[in-house]
Amino acid sequence: MGMQGDFLQLLKEQGYQIGTSVPAGTGVEITRGTTILAMKYRDGVLVAGDRRATAGNMVMYDRTDKVLELDRHSVMAIAGVPATAYEMVRVLEHSFKYYRRTQLQELSFEGKLRAVSKLLKENVAAALAGTGAVAPIFAGYDFEQGSAKIFFYDILGAEFEGVEYAVSGSGSPTIRGILHYVNTWGGQPLAALPEEEATIQALRLLTCAAEFDSATGGVNHEANLYPVVKLITERGVRTVPDGTLKPLFESKVIRHV
């Protein structure tokens, strides 16, 4: 009678192994692989991510949403293991909503940053075991400062502000150098670009990342698959529709590749 309702014990009796560590490099292949970026533009912050998920050298899915809205004024772009990242997003979304409904006001931007960092720190054990590492980018509008901001994190929860831009994921080394070049020696700084020009830059950057990183999906024009691109301004988060991305890609990107 004492074991009734003990679900863990029931699993053990059925032969499932509970709490068994998985040696590095063995076991189930975990879905991962991505390129995400955020950069400031004239009206706020643009956040974009490709849509490919991989397990080892296998492409598992080409329609993954890696730029997820947490509330009306903040998003988290995910790089790492999707299962862990999606769970973090669900927890953050619920926490922000709970605070808003109980306190009748939005959680401060500083509070949102601390919440992301806290979740990553709580995930350290899984990250060090190699089963749940996430290195996200958080972007949102800070009403106290009157500007949109970008922060990126390491897997242990340390946060860093991307003053002009931030990148993460397996394809990020390729486009980090391009962003530095464009921002320093381009026709104008990234923060001065109008919305359309910033969107074109994001499409070109993800196309470059896909050219050199097999885990990045880039743009699949034939399948009508485009990256997820979101814009954050004082008015809130807005998704750039595929109907806008398609003609920009055809006229400003595809003729150069």
PDB file of C-alpha atoms in Angstrom:
ATOM      1  CA  MET A   1       0.000   0.000   0.000  1.00  0.00           C
ATOM      2  CA  GLY A   2       2.887   2.345   0.760  1.00  0.00           C
ATOM      3  CA  MET A   3       3.987   2.359  -2.883  1.00  0.00           C
ATOM      4  CA  GLN A   4       0.612   3.288  -4.331  1.00  0.00           C
ATOM      5  CA  GLY A   5       0.827   6.576  -6.274  1.00  0.00           C
ATOM      6  CA  ASP A   6       4.648   6.479  -6.470  1.00  0.00           C
ATOM      7  CA  PHE A   7       5.115   7.112 -10.180  1.00  0.00           C
ATOM      8  CA  LEU A   8       8.931   6.958 -10.089  1.00  0.00           C
ATOM      9  CA  GLN A   9       8.829   3.587  -8.351  1.00  0.00           C
ATOM     10  CA  LEU A  10       6.346   2.357 -10.950  1.00  0.00           C
ATOM     11  CA  LEU A  11       8.725   3.369 -13.745  1.00  0.00           C
ATOM     12  CA  LYS A  12      11.614   1.527 -12.058  1.00  0.00           C
ATOM     13  CA  GLU A  13       9.492  -1.606 -11.703  1.00  0.00           C
ATOM     14  CA  GLN A  14       8.743  -1.393 -15.439  1.00  0.00           C
ATOM     15  CA  GLY A  15      12.454  -1.327 -16.201  1.00  0.00           C
ATOM     16  CA  TYR A  16      13.013   2.402 -16.810  1.00  0.00           C
ATOM     17  CA  GLN A  17      16.310   3.858 -15.544  1.00  0.00           C
ATOM     18  CA  ILE A  18      15.793   6.937 -13.401  1.00  0.00           C
ATOM     19  CA  GLY A  19      18.628   9.335 -12.573  1.00  0.00           C
ATOM     20  CA  THR A  20      21.189   7.509 -14.672  1.00  0.00           C
ATOM     21  CA  SER A  21      23.792   9.824 -16.160  1.00  0.00           C
ATOM     22  CA  VAL A  22      24.601   9.584 -19.866  1.00  0.00           C
ATOM     23  CA  PRO A  23      28.315   9.500 -20.710  1.00  0.00           C
ATOM     24  CA  ALA A  24      29.424  12.291 -23.009  1.00  0.00           C
ATOM     25  CA  GLY A  25      29.275  11.357 -26.676  1.00  0.00           C
ATOM     26  CA  THR A  26      26.887   8.445 -26.170  1.00  0.00           C
ATOM     27  CA  GLY A  27      23.157   7.933 -25.964  1.00  0.00           C
ATOM     28  CA  VAL A  28      20.363   9.710 -27.812  1.00  0.00           C
ATOM     29  CA  GLU A  29      21.336  12.417 -30.250  1.00  0.00           C
ATOM     30  CA  ILE A  30      19.876  15.731 -29.147  1.00  0.00           C
ATOM     31  CA  THR A  31      18.208  18.101 -31.577  1.00  0.00           C
ATOM     32  CA  ARG A  32      20.154  21.363 -31.887  1.00  0.00           C
ATOM     33  CA  GLY A  33      21.846  23.716 -34.366  1.00  0.00           C
ATOM     34  CA  THR A  34      20.980  27.285 -35.264  1.00  0.00           C
ATOM     35  CA  THR A  35      21.976  30.821 -36.080  1.00  0.00           C
ATOM     36  CA  ILE A  36      20.224  33.674 -34.307  1.00  0.00           C
ATOM     37  CA  LEU A  37      21.010  37.383 -34.383  1.00  0.00           C
ATOM     38  CA  ALA A  38      19.752  40.656 -32.988  1.00  0.00           C
ATOM     39  CA  MET A  39      20.731  44.133 -34.093  1.00  0.00           C
ATOM     40  CA  LYS A  40      19.565  47.639 -33.459  1.00  0.00           C
ATOM     41  CA  TYR A  41      18.017  49.573 -36.306  1.00  0.00           C
ATOM     42  CA  ARG A  42      16.521  53.051 -36.589  1.00  0.00           C
ATOM     43  CA  ASP A  43      13.234  52.282 -34.808  1.00  0.00           C
ATOM     44  CA  GLY A  44      14.244  49.581 -32.328  1.00  0.00           C
ATOM     45  CA  VAL A  45      15.704  46.067 -32.390  1.00  0.00           C
ATOM     46  CA  LEU A  46      15.438  43.366 -35.066  1.00  0.00           C
ATOM     47  CA  VAL A  47      15.721  39.713 -33.977  1.00  0.00           C
ATOM     48  CA  ALA A  48      16.002  36.905 -36.547  1.00  0.00           C
ATOM     49  CA  GLY A  49      16.673  33.182 -36.611  1.00  0.00           C
ATOM     50  CA  ASP A  50      16.885  30.405 -39.168  1.00  0.00           C
ATOM     51  CA  ARG A  51      14.460  27.489 -38.890  1.00  0.00           C
ATOM     52  CA  ARG A  52      16.587  24.324 -39.066  1.00  0.00           C
ATOM     53  CA  ALA A  53      16.942  21.817 -36.208  1.00  0.00           C
ATOM     54  CA  THR A  54      19.572  19.079 -36.457  1.00  0.00           C
ATOM     55  CA  ALA A  55      20.717  15.995 -34.564  1.00  0.00           C
ATOM     56  CA  GLY A  56      24.316  15.272 -35.425  1.00  0.00           C
ATOM     57  CA  ASN A  57      24.543  15.445 -39.209  1.00  0.00           C
ATOM     58  CA  MET A  58      20.807  14.844 -39.695  1.00  0.00           C
ATOM     59  CA  VAL A  59      18.311  17.589 -40.474  1.00  0.00           C
ATOM     60  CA  MET A  60      15.393  16.864 -38.132  1.00  0.00           C
ATOM     61  CA  TYR A  61      13.084  19.791 -38.902  1.00  0.00           C
ATOM     62  CA  ASP A  62      13.077  22.852 -41.163  1.00  0.00           C
ATOM     63  CA  ARG A  63      10.215  24.855 -39.684  1.00  0.00           C
ATOM     64  CA  THR A  64      11.433  25.535 -36.134  1.00  0.00           C
ATOM     65  CA  ASP A  65      10.494  28.861 -34.565  1.00  0.00           C
ATOM     66  CA  LYS A  66      13.608  30.084 -32.742  1.00  0.00           C
ATOM     67  CA  VAL A  67      12.461  33.638 -32.025  1.00  0.00           C
ATOM     68  CA  LEU A  68       9.728  33.439 -29.397  1.00  0.00           C
ATOM     69  CA  GLU A  69       7.664  36.226 -27.851  1.00  0.00           C
ATOM     70  CA  LEU A  70       7.707  36.352 -24.044  1.00  0.00           C
ATOM     71  CA  ASP A  71       5.260  39.249 -23.779  1.00  0.00           C
ATOM     72  CA  ARG A  72       4.198  42.335 -25.749  1.00  0.00           C
ATOM     73  CA  HIS A  73       7.636  43.964 -25.541  1.00  0.00           C
ATOM     74  CA  SER A  74      10.237  41.209 -25.278  1.00  0.00           C
ATOM     75  CA  VAL A  75      11.423  38.118 -27.165  1.00  0.00           C
ATOM     76  CA  MET A  76      13.941  35.342 -26.606  1.00  0.00           C
ATOM     77  CA  ALA A  77      15.850  33.847 -29.524  1.00  0.00           C
ATOM     78  CA  ILE A  78      17.038  30.321 -28.731  1.00  0.00           C
ATOM     79  CA  ALA A  79      20.292  28.589 -29.589  1.00  0.00           C
ATOM     80  CA  GLY A  80      20.951  25.147 -28.178  1.00  0.00           C
ATOM     81  CA  VAL A  81      18.652  22.280 -27.272  1.00  0.00           C
ATOM     82  CA  PRO A  82      15.067  23.172 -28.281  1.00  0.00           C
ATOM     83  CA  ALA A  83      13.354  21.107 -25.555  1.00  0.00           C
ATOM     84  CA  THR A  84      15.171  22.975 -22.789  1.00  0.00           C
ATOM     85  CA  ALA A  85      14.828  26.329 -24.541  1.00  0.00           C
ATOM     86  CA  TYR A  86      11.087  25.940 -25.123  1.00  0.00           C
ATOM     87  CA  GLU A  87      10.569  24.999 -21.479  1.00  0.00           C
ATOM     88  CA  MET A  88      12.475  28.128 -20.424  1.00  0.00           C
ATOM     89  CA  VAL A  89      10.317  30.258 -22.702  1.00  0.00           C
ATOM     90  CA  ARG A  90       7.146  28.725 -21.265  1.00  0.00           C
ATOM     91  CA  VAL A  91       8.310  29.438 -17.705  1.00  0.00           C
ATOM     92  CA  LEU A  92       9.299  33.017 -18.540  1.00  0.00           C
ATOM     93  CA  GLU A  93       6.081  33.707 -20.428  1.00  0.00           C
ATOM     94  CA  HIS A  94       4.027  32.428 -17.490  1.00  0.00           C
ATOM     95  CA  SER A  95       6.126  34.363 -14.940  1.00  0.00           C
ATOM     96  CA  PHE A  96       5.780  37.658 -16.830  1.00  0.00           C
ATOM     97  CA  LYS A  97       2.039  37.131 -17.247  1.00  0.00           C
ATOM     98  CA  TYR A  98       1.599  36.226 -13.556  1.00  0.00           C
ATOM     99  CA  TYR A  99       3.466  39.357 -12.466  1.00  0.00           C
ATOM    100  CA  ARG A 100       1.427  41.540 -14.824  1.00  0.00           C
ATOM    101  CA  ARG A 101      -1.892  40.197 -13.555  1.00  0.00           C
ATOM    102  CA  THR A 102      -1.033  40.244  -9.852  1.00  0.00           C
ATOM    103  CA  GLN A 103       0.821  43.567  -9.783  1.00  0.00           C
ATOM    104  CA  LEU A 104      -1.257  45.275 -12.509  1.00  0.00           C
ATOM    105  CA  GLN A 105       1.907  46.441 -14.247  1.00  0.00           C
ATOM    106  CA  GLU A 106       4.635  45.044 -16.473  1.00  0.00           C
ATOM    107  CA  LEU A 107       7.697  43.451 -14.898  1.00  0.00           C
ATOM    108  CA  SER A 108      10.628  45.848 -15.265  1.00  0.00           C
ATOM    109  CA  PHE A 109      13.188  45.256 -17.976  1.00  0.00           C
ATOM    110  CA  GLU A 110      15.797  44.626 -15.262  1.00  0.00           C
ATOM    111  CA  GLY A 111      13.479  42.051 -13.692  1.00  0.00           C
ATOM    112  CA  LYS A 112      13.088  40.249 -17.003  1.00  0.00           C
ATOM    113  CA  LEU A 113      16.866  40.059 -17.426  1.00  0.00           C
ATOM    114  CA  ARG A 114      17.256  38.570 -13.945  1.00  0.00           C
ATOM    115  CA  ALA A 115      14.543  35.996 -14.680  1.00  0.00           C
ATOM    116  CA  VAL A 116      16.355  34.750 -17.800  1.00  0.00           C
ATOM    117  CA  SER A 117      19.679  34.584 -15.951  1.00  0.00           C
ATOM    118  CA  LYS A 118      18.104  32.698 -13.025  1.00  0.00           C
ATOM    119  CA  LEU A 119      16.636  30.038 -15.312  1.00  0.00           C
ATOM    120  CA  LEU A 120      19.972  29.489 -17.048  1.00  0.00           C
ATOM    121  CA  LYS A 121      21.764  29.114 -13.708  1.00  0.00           C
ATOM    122  CA  GLU A 122      19.204  26.546 -12.602  1.00  0.00           C
ATOM    123  CA  ASN A 123      19.945  24.605 -15.787  1.00  0.00           C
ATOM    124  CA  VAL A 124      23.713  24.468 -15.199  1.00  0.00           C
ATOM    125  CA  ALA A 125      23.721  20.816 -14.110  1.00  0.00           C
ATOM    126  CA  ALA A 126      21.975  19.699 -17.314  1.00  0.00           C
ATOM    127  CA  ALA A 127      24.177  21.980 -19.410  1.00  0.00           C
ATOM    128  CA  LEU A 128      27.383  20.574 -17.894  1.00  0.00           C
ATOM    129  CA  ALA A 129      26.078  17.039 -18.439  1.00  0.00           C
ATOM    130  CA  GLY A 130      25.743  17.888 -22.122  1.00  0.00           C
ATOM    131  CA  THR A 131      22.020  17.348 -22.335  1.00  0.00           C
ATOM    132  CA  GLY A 132      20.427  20.778 -22.100  1.00  0.00           C
ATOM    133  CA  ALA A 133      22.669  23.731 -22.974  1.00  0.00           C
ATOM    134  CA  VAL A 134      20.986  26.935 -24.123  1.00  0.00           C
ATOM    135  CA  ALA A 135      22.720  30.205 -25.106  1.00  0.00           C
ATOM    136  CA  PRO A 136      19.854  32.626 -25.835  1.00  0.00           C
ATOM    137  CA  ILE A 137      19.547  36.226 -26.934  1.00  0.00           C
ATOM    138  CA  PHE A 138      17.029  38.363 -25.039  1.00  0.00           C
ATOM    139  CA  ALA A 139      15.739  41.584 -26.579  1.00  0.00           C
ATOM    140  CA  GLY A 140      13.062  43.967 -25.406  1.00  0.00           C
ATOM    141  CA  TYR A 141      11.961  47.532 -24.950  1.00  0.00           C
ATOM    142  CA  ASP A 142      13.148  49.217 -21.743  1.00  0.00           C
ATOM    143  CA  PHE A 143      10.571  51.884 -20.893  1.00  0.00           C
ATOM    144  CA  GLU A 144      12.724  53.287 -18.074  1.00  0.00           C
ATOM    145  CA  GLN A 145      15.560  53.986 -20.500  1.00  0.00           C
ATOM    146  CA  GLY A 146      13.288  54.741 -23.458  1.00  0.00           C
ATOM    147  CA  SER A 147      15.076  52.381 -25.865  1.00  0.00           C
ATOM    148  CA  ALA A 148      15.128  48.817 -27.160  1.00  0.00           C
ATOM    149  CA  LYS A 149      18.039  46.704 -25.878  1.00  0.00           C
ATOM    150  CA  ILE A 150      19.833  43.443 -26.645  1.00  0.00           C
ATOM    151  CA  PHE A 151      21.403  41.012 -24.163  1.00  0.00           C
ATOM    152  CA  PHE A 152      23.085  37.681 -24.753  1.00  0.00           C
ATOM    153  CA  TYR A 153      23.987  34.932 -22.269  1.00  0.00           C
ATOM    154  CA  ASP A 154      26.397  32.078 -21.789  1.00  0.00           C
ATOM    155  CA  ILE A 155      25.093  28.674 -20.714  1.00  0.00           C
ATOM    156  CA  LEU A 156      25.901  29.436 -17.043  1.00  0.00           C
ATOM    157  CA  GLY A 157      23.619  32.475 -16.912  1.00  0.00           C
ATOM    158  CA  ALA A 158      26.108  35.338 -17.236  1.00  0.00           C
ATOM    159  CA  GLU A 159      24.541  38.199 -19.191  1.00  0.00           C
ATOM    160  CA  PHE A 160      26.200  40.658 -21.547  1.00  0.00           C
ATOM    161  CA  GLU A 161      24.689  43.639 -23.329  1.00  0.00           C
ATOM    162  CA  GLY A 162      24.996  43.753 -27.101  1.00  0.00           C
ATOM    163  CA  VAL A 163      25.333  47.495 -27.530  1.00  0.00           C
ATOM    164  CA  GLU A 164      24.808  47.322 -31.297  1.00  0.00           C
ATOM    165  CA  TYR A 165      24.231  43.638 -32.099  1.00  0.00           C
ATOM    166  CA  ALA A 166      24.530  40.088 -30.768  1.00  0.00           C
ATOM    167  CA  VAL A 167      24.777  36.635 -32.376  1.00  0.00           C
ATOM    168  CA  SER A 168      24.605  33.067 -31.084  1.00  0.00           C
ATOM    169  CA  GLY A 169      24.545  29.513 -32.414  1.00  0.00           C
ATOM    170  CA  SER A 170      26.747  27.373 -34.606  1.00  0.00           C
ATOM    171  CA  GLY A 171      26.668  29.791 -37.547  1.00  0.00           C
ATOM    172  CA  SER A 172      27.398  32.887 -35.462  1.00  0.00           C
ATOM    173  CA  PRO A 173      31.211  33.060 -36.022  1.00  0.00           C
ATOM    174  CA  THR A 174      30.592  33.633 -39.735  1.00  0.00           C
ATOM    175  CA  ILE A 175      28.224  36.554 -39.370  1.00  0.00           C
ATOM    176  CA  ARG A 176      29.849  38.196 -36.334  1.00  0.00           C
ATOM    177  CA  GLY A 177      32.703  39.366 -38.535  1.00  0.00           C
ATOM    178  CA  ILE A 178      30.312  40.557 -41.231  1.00  0.00           C
ATOM    179  CA  LEU A 179      28.286  42.538 -38.710  1.00  0.00           C
ATOM    180  CA  HIS A 180      31.429  44.228 -37.415  1.00  0.00           C
ATOM    181  CA  TYR A 181      32.501  45.116 -40.953  1.00  0.00           C
ATOM    182  CA  VAL A 182      29.097  46.450 -42.011  1.00  0.00           C
ATOM    183  CA  ASN A 183      28.607  48.403 -38.794  1.00  0.00           C
ATOM    184  CA  THR A 184      32.089  49.952 -38.955  1.00  0.00           C
ATOM    185  CA  TRP A 185      32.694  50.524 -42.654  1.00  0.00           C
ATOM    186  CA  GLY A 186      29.266  50.156 -44.263  1.00  0.00           C
ATOM    187  CA  GLY A 187      27.338  53.029 -45.774  1.00  0.00           C
ATOM    188  CA  GLN A 188      25.787  53.768 -42.385  1.00  0.00           C
ATOM    189  CA  PRO A 189      25.803  52.174 -38.903  1.00  0.00           C
ATOM    190  CA  LEU A 190      23.310  49.388 -38.262  1.00  0.00           C
ATOM    191  CA  ALA A 191      21.462  51.554 -35.753  1.00  0.00           C
ATOM    192  CA  ALA A 192      20.696  54.074 -38.526  1.00  0.00           C
ATOM    193  CA  LEU A 193      19.176  51.564 -40.963  1.00  0.00           C
ATOM    194  CA  PRO A 194      15.458  51.865 -41.765  1.00  0.00           C
ATOM    195  CA  GLU A 195      13.271  48.803 -41.206  1.00  0.00           C
ATOM    196  CA  GLU A 196      13.478  47.467 -44.757  1.00  0.00           C
ATOM    197  CA  GLU A 197      17.264  47.798 -44.974  1.00  0.00           C
ATOM    198  CA  ALA A 198      17.687  46.082 -41.597  1.00  0.00           C
ATOM    199  CA  THR A 199      15.462  43.211 -42.745  1.00  0.00           C
ATOM    200  CA  ILE A 200      17.507  42.807 -45.941  1.00  0.00           C
ATOM    201  CA  GLN A 201      20.698  42.674 -43.882  1.00  0.00           C
ATOM    202  CA  ALA A 202      19.198  39.940 -41.673  1.00  0.00           C
ATOM    203  CA  LEU A 203      18.265  37.843 -44.733  1.00  0.00           C
ATOM    204  CA  ARG A 204      21.753  38.259 -46.198  1.00  0.00           C
ATOM    205  CA  LEU A 205      23.446  37.380 -42.888  1.00  0.00           C
ATOM    206  CA  LEU A 206      21.453  34.177 -42.413  1.00  0.00           C
ATOM    207  CA  THR A 207      22.138  33.229 -46.050  1.00  0.00           C
ATOM    208  CA  CYS A 208      25.880  33.665 -45.373  1.00  0.00           C
ATOM    209  CA  ALA A 209      25.654  31.601 -42.180  1.00  0.00           C
ATOM    210  CA  ALA A 210      23.913  28.776 -44.055  1.00  0.00           C
ATOM    211  CA  GLU A 211      26.613  28.832 -46.725  1.00  0.00           C
ATOM    212  CA  PHE A 212      29.308  27.885 -44.189  1.00  0.00           C
ATOM    213  CA  ASP A 213      27.371  26.107 -41.406  1.00  0.00           C
ATOM    214  CA  SER A 214      25.405  22.943 -42.224  1.00  0.00           C
ATOM    215  CA  ALA A 215      23.309  23.294 -39.056  1.00  0.00           C
ATOM    216  CA  THR A 216      21.852  26.610 -40.259  1.00  0.00           C
ATOM    217  CA  GLY A 217      18.887  26.485 -42.617  1.00  0.00           C
ATOM    218  CA  GLY A 218      19.117  29.996 -44.031  1.00  0.00           C
ATOM    219  CA  VAL A 219      16.458  30.674 -46.684  1.00  0.00           C
ATOM    220  CA  ASN A 220      14.825  27.876 -48.686  1.00  0.00           C
ATOM    221  CA  HIS A 221      13.342  29.904 -51.508  1.00  0.00           C
ATOM    222  CA  GLU A 222      12.079  26.890 -53.454  1.00  0.00           C
ATOM    223  CA  ALA A 223      10.129  25.606 -50.440  1.00  0.00           C
ATOM    224  CA  ASN A 224       8.923  29.121 -49.579  1.00  0.00           C
ATOM    225  CA  LEU A 225      10.625  28.866 -46.165  1.00  0.00           C
ATOM    226  CA  TYR A 226      11.964  32.094 -44.698  1.00  0.00           C
ATOM    227  CA  PRO A 227      13.598  32.912 -41.362  1.00  0.00           C
ATOM    228  CA  VAL A 228      11.590  34.242 -38.447  1.00  0.00           C
ATOM    229  CA  VAL A 229      12.123  38.002 -38.190  1.00  0.00           C
ATOM    230  CA  LYS A 230      10.615  40.083 -35.371  1.00  0.00           C
ATOM    231  CA  LEU A 231      10.830  43.827 -34.736  1.00  0.00           C
ATOM    232  CA  ILE A 232      10.692  45.343 -31.245  1.00  0.00           C
ATOM    233  CA  THR A 233       9.772  48.987 -30.768  1.00  0.00           C
ATOM    234  CA  GLU A 234       7.988  51.077 -28.157  1.00  0.00           C
ATOM    235  CA  ARG A 235       4.720  49.923 -29.733  1.00  0.00           C
ATOM    236  CA  GLY A 236       5.535  46.259 -29.089  1.00  0.00           C
ATOM    237  CA  VAL A 237       6.720  43.128 -30.897  1.00  0.00           C
ATOM    238  CA  ARG A 238       5.794  42.685 -34.573  1.00  0.00           C
ATOM    239  CA  THR A 239       6.531  39.711 -36.849  1.00  0.00           C
ATOM    240  CA  VAL A 240       7.662  40.463 -40.408  1.00  0.00           C
ATOM    241  CA  PRO A 241       5.391  38.287 -42.588  1.00  0.00           C
ATOM    242  CA  ASP A 242       6.711  35.939 -45.288  1.00  0.00           C
ATOM    243  CA  GLY A 243       4.812  38.076 -47.782  1.00  0.00           C
ATOM    244  CA  THR A 244       7.272  40.878 -47.013  1.00  0.00           C
ATOM    245  CA  LEU A 245      10.385  38.695 -46.751  1.00  0.00           C
ATOM    246  CA  LYS A 246       9.849  36.935 -50.094  1.00  0.00           C
ATOM    247  CA  PRO A 247      10.078  39.974 -52.428  1.00  0.00           C
ATOM    248  CA  LEU A 248      12.983  41.396 -50.398  1.00  0.00           C
ATOM    249  CA  PHE A 249      14.868  38.114 -50.740  1.00  0.00           C
ATOM    250  CA  GLU A 250      14.136  37.834 -54.465  1.00  0.00           C
ATOM    251  CA  SER A 251      15.161  41.409 -55.261  1.00  0.00           C
ATOM    252  CA  LYS A 252      17.940  42.120 -52.754  1.00  0.00           C
ATOM    253  CA  VAL A 253      19.486  38.769 -51.801  1.00  0.00           C
ATOM    254  CA  ILE A 254      19.036  35.998 -54.358  1.00  0.00           C
ATOM    255  CA  ARG A 255      20.613  37.915 -57.241  1.00  0.00           C
ATOM    256  CA  HIS A 256      23.867  38.087 -55.253  1.00  0.00           C
ATOM    257  CA  VAL A 257      24.158  34.351 -54.395  1.00  0.00           C
TER     258      VAL A 257
END
